[in-house]
Coordinates of C-alpha atoms in Angstrom, one line a residue:
X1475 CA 25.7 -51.2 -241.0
X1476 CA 27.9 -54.3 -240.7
X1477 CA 28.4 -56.4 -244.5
X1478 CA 26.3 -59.9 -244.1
X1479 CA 28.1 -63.1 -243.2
X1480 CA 27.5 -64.6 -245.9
X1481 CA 28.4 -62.8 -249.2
X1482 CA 28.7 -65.2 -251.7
X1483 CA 24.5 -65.0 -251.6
X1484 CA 23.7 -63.1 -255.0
X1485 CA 20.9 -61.3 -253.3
X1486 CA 23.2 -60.2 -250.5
X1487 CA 25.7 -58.8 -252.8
X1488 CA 22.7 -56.2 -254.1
X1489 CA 23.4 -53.6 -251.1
X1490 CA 27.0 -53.9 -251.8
X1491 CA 26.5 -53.2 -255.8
X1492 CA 23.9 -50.4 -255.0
X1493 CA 26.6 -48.4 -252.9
X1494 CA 29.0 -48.2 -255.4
X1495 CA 26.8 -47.0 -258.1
X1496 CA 25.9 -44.1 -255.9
X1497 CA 29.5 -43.4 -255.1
X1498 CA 30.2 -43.1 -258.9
X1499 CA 27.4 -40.9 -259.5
X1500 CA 28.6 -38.9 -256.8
X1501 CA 32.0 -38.1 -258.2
X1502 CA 30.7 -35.5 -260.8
X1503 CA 33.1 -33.1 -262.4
X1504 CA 32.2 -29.2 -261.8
X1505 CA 31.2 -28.9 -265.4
X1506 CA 29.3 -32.0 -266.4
X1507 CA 25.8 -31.9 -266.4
X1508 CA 23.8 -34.1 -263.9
X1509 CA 20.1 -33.9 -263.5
X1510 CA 20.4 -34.6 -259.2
X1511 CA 22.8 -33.0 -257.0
X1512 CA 21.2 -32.0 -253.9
X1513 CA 21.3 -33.5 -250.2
X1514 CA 18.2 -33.5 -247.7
X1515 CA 15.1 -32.0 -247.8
X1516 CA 13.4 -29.2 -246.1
X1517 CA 10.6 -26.5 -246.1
X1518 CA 11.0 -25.2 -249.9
X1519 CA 13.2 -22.1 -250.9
X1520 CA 10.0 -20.9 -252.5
X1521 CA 7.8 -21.4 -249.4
X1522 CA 10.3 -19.3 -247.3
X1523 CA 10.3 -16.6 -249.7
X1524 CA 6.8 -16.3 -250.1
X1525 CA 6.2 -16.2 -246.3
X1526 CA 9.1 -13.4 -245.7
X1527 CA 8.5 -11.1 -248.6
X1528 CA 4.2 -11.1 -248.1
X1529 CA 5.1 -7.7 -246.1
X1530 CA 7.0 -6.5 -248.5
X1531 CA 5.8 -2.9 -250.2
X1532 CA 4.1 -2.9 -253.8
X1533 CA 6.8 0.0 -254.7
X1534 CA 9.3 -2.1 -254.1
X1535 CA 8.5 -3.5 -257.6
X1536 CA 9.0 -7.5 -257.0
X1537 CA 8.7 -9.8 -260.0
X1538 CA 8.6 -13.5 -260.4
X1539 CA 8.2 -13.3 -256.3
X1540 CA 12.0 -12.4 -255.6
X1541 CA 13.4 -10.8 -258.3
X1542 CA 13.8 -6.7 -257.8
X1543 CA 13.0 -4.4 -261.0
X1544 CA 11.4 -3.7 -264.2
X1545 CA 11.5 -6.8 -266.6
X1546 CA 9.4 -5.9 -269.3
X1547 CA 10.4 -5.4 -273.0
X1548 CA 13.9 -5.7 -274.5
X1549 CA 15.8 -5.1 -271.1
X1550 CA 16.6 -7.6 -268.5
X1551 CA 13.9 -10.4 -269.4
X1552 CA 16.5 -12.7 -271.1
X1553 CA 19.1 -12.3 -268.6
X1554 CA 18.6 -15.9 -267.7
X1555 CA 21.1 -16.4 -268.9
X1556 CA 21.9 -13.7 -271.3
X1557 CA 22.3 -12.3 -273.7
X1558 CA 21.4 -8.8 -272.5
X1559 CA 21.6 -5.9 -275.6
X1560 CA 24.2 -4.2 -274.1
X1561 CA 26.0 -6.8 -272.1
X1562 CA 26.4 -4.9 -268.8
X1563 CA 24.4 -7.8 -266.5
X1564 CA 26.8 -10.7 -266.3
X1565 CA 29.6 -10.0 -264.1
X1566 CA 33.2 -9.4 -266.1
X1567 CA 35.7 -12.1 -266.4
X1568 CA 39.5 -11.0 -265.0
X1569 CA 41.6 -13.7 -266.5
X1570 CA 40.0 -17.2 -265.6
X1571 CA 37.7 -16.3 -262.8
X1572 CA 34.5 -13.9 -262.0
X1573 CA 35.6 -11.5 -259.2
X1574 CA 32.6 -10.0 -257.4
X1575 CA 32.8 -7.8 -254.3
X1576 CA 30.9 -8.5 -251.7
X1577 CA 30.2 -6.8 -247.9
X1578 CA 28.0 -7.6 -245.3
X1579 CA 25.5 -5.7 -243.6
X1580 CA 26.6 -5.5 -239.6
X1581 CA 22.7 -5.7 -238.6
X1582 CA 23.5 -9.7 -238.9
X1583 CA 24.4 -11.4 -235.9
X1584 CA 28.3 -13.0 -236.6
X1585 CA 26.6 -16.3 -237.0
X1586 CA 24.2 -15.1 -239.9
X1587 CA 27.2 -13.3 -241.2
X1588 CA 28.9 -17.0 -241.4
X1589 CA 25.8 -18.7 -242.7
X1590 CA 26.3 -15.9 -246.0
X1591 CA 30.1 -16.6 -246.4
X1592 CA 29.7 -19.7 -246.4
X1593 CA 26.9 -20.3 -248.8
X1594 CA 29.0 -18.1 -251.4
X1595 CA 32.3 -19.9 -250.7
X1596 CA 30.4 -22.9 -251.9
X1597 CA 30.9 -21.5 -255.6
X1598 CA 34.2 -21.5 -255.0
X1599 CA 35.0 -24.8 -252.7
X1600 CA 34.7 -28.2 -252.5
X1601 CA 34.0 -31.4 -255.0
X1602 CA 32.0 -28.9 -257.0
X1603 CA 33.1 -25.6 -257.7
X1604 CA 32.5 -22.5 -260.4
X1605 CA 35.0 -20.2 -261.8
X1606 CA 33.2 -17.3 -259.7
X1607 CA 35.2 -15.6 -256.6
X1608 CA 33.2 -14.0 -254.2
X1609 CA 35.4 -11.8 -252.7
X1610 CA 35.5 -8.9 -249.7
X1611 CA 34.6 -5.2 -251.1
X1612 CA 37.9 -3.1 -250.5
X1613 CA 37.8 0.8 -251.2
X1614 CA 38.4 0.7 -254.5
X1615 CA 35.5 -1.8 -255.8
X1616 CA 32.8 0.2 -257.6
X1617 CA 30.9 -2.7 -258.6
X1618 CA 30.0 -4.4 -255.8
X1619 CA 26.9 -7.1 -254.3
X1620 CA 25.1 -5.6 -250.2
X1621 CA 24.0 -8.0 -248.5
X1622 CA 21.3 -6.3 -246.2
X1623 CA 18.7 -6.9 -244.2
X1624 CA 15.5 -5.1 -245.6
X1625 CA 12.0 -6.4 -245.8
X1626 CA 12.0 -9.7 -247.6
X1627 CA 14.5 -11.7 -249.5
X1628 CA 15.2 -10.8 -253.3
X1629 CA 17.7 -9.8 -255.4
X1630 CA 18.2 -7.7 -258.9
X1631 CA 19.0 -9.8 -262.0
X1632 CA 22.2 -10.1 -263.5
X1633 CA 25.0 -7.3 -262.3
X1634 CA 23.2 -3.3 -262.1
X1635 CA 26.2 -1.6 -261.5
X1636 CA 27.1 0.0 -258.3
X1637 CA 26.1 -1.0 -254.8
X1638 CA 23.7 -3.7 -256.1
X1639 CA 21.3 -4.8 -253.1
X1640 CA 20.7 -8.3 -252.2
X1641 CA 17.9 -8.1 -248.9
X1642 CA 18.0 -11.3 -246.8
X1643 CA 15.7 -10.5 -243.8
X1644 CA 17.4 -11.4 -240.9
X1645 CA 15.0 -13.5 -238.9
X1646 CA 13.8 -15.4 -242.5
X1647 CA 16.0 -15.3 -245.0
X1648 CA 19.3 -16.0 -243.8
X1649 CA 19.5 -19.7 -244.8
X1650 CA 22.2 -21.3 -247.2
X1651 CA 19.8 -22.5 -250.4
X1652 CA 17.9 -18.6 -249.8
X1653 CA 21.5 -16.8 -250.3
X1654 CA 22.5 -19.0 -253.0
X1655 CA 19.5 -18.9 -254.9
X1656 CA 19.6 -15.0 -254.5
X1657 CA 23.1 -14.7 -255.4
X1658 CA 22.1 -17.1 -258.7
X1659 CA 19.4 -14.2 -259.8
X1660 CA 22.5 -11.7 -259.2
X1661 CA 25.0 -13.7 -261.6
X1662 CA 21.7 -13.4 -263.9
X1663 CA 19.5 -16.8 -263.9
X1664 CA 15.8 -16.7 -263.5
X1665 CA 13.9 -19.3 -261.9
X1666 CA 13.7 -23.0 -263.3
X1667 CA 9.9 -23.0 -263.5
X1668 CA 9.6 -20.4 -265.6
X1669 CA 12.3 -21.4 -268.8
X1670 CA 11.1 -21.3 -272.4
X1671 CA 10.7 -25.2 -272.4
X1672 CA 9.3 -25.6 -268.6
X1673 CA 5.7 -27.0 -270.3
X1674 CA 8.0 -29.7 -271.7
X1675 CA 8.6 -30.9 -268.2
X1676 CA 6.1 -29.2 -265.3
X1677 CA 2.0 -28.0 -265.8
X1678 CA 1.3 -25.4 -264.2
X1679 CA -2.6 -25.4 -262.0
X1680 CA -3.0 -21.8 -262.6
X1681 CA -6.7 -22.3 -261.1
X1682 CA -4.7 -23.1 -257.7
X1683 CA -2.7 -19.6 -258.1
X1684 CA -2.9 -17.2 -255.3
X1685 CA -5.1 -14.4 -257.1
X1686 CA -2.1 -11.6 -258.0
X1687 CA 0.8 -14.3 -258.2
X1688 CA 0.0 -15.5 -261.2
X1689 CA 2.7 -13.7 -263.4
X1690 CA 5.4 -15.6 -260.8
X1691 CA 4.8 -18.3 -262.8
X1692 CA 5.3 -16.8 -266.4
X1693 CA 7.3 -18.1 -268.8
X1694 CA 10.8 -16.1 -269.8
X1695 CA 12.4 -16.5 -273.3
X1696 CA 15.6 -17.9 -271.3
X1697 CA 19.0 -19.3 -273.1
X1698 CA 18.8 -22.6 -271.1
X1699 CA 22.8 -23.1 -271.9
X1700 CA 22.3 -26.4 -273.4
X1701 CA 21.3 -27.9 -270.1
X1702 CA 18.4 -29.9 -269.0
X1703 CA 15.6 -29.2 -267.0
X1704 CA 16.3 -29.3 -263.5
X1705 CA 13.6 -30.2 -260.9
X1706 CA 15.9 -30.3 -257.8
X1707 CA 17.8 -27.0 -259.0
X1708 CA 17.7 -24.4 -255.6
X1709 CA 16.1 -22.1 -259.0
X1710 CA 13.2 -24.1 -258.7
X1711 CA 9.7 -23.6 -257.2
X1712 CA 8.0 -26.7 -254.8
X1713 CA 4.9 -28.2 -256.3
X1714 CA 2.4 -26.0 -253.6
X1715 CA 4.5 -22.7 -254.2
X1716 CA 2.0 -19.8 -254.2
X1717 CA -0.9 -22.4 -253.7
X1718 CA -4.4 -20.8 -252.4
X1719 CA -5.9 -24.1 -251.5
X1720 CA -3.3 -26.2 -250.6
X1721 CA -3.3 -27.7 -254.2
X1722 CA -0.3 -28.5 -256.5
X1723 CA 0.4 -25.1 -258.1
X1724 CA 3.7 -27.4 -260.5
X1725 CA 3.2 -30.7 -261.5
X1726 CA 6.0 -32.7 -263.4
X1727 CA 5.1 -34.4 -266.5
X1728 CA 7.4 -36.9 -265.4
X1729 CA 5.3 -39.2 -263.2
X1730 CA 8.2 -40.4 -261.3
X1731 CA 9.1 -37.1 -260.3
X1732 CA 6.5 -36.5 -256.9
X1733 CA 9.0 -34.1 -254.5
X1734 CA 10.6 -31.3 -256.9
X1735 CA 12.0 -28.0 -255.6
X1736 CA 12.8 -28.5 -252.3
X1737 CA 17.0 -28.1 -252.8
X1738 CA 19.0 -27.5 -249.5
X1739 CA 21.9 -26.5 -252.0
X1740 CA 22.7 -25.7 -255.0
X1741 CA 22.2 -28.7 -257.5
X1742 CA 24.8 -30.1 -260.2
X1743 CA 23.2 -28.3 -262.7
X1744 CA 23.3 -24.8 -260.7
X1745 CA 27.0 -25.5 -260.9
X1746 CA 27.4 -26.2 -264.7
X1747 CA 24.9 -23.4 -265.8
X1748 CA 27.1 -21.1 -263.5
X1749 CA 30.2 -22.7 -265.6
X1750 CA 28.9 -22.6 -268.9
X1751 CA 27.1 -18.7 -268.8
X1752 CA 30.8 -17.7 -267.4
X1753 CA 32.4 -20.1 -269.4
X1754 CA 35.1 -21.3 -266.7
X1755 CA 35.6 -24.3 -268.4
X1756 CA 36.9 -23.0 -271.9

């Protein structure tokens, strides 16, 4: 759009004001804390994984919807983020950056195979960026994240050790905010809805719950890394996640707040959580 003719008019000056604002806002540095920070909307991360892992086998032990593995008692259930008691599920630090192997299932077509690399070379790239490296597996990487295409789309929490599974159905889960919000649950964060303060900011309609999916929606003694809630974070369910009758499942406190959970990306937040459990910016 062309400026007006005349733009010694106050009220015509208002667009011109507006634009810059946003142009500040958007030059964030990769370890402040912002509560926005994502682009365009879609269908929900949430929605996509419920609808690609309803198939998915009981013994495959699925918590929290996506999250592969027992999280009961002392072990694994802070891991968002940490501490763990022995320390073994954040990914070690070589020097000033994260180094995680990765490889590539070859049942992806080459284009899905792009869509992956480049959704993890966003943690690494760009105006925002992490201190984490996702880099190709060689021979000698022991450690290492599989990107396969199994039933569903989930992912352990926090590093396991080995050849550490991350299942991203081909023909539904192959999306950029699905592989980043998997890879998040691998570098060891839980979903947003479910922090210790969440009833600070979201109530959840548990009467709304599909019958079975309630515990998705349990809360998780987190360490929330000094950062605030985060509605637009990719971690976050949409208000009709696991809905059974089409009703708000979430619903922010914050009356303002009416579309939540819907992140295309990872948010601003996603970036200086990633920062501050991994401490890239010490």
């Amino acid at each position: 759009m062309g400026l007006p003719e005349n733009t010694e008019n106050s009220d015509t000056m208002t667009p011109i004001v507006i634009t810059v604002l946003l142009l500040s806002v958007a030059a964030v540095s990769p370890c402040s804390i912002h509560v926005h920070g994502t682009k365009k909307l879609e269908e929900s991360v949430s929605v996509k994984i419920a609808k690609a892992n309803a198939n998915v086998k009981r013994g495959l032990n699925l918590t929290h919807g996506d999250i592969m593995g027992h999280m009961g008692g002392g072990e694994g259930i802070l891991r968002n983020a940490l501490p763990c008691p022995s320390g073994g599920c954040k990914w070690p630090k070589t020097g000033n950056r994260v180094i995680i192997p990765y490889e590539i299932s070859r049942a992806f077509t080459k284009q899905q195979r792009t869509t992956i690399e480049k959704a993890l070379r966003d943690f690494s790239f760009g105006e925002r960026t992490t201190c984490v490296r996702f880099v190709r597996k060689t021979e000698t990487d022991i450690n290492y994240l599989s990107f396969v295409s199994q039933t569903g789309c989930w992912s352990h929490l926090g590093q396991t050790g080995g050849r550490q599974l991350i299942s991203l159905q081909r023909d539904r889960c192959v999306r950029k905010n699905i592989v980043q919000h998997q890879a998040l649950h691998a570098l060891g964060f839980h979903h947003e809805q479910v922090r210790s303060d969440r009833d600070d900011y979201v109530i959840i309609n548990y009467k709304n719950i599909i019958q079975g999916a309630e515990h998705y929606f349990q809360i998780v003694p987190t360490n929330n890394l000094g950062t605030p809630y985060d509605y637009h974070s990719v971690m976050h369910f949409d208000a009709y996640a696991y809905s059974k009758n089409k009703q708000q499942t979430i619903i922010a406190k914050n009356k303002f707040i009416t579309k939540f959970g819907r992140a295309t990306e990872m948010s601003d937040n996603d970036y200086a959580r990633v920062n501050r459990l991994y401490e890239c910016c010490e």
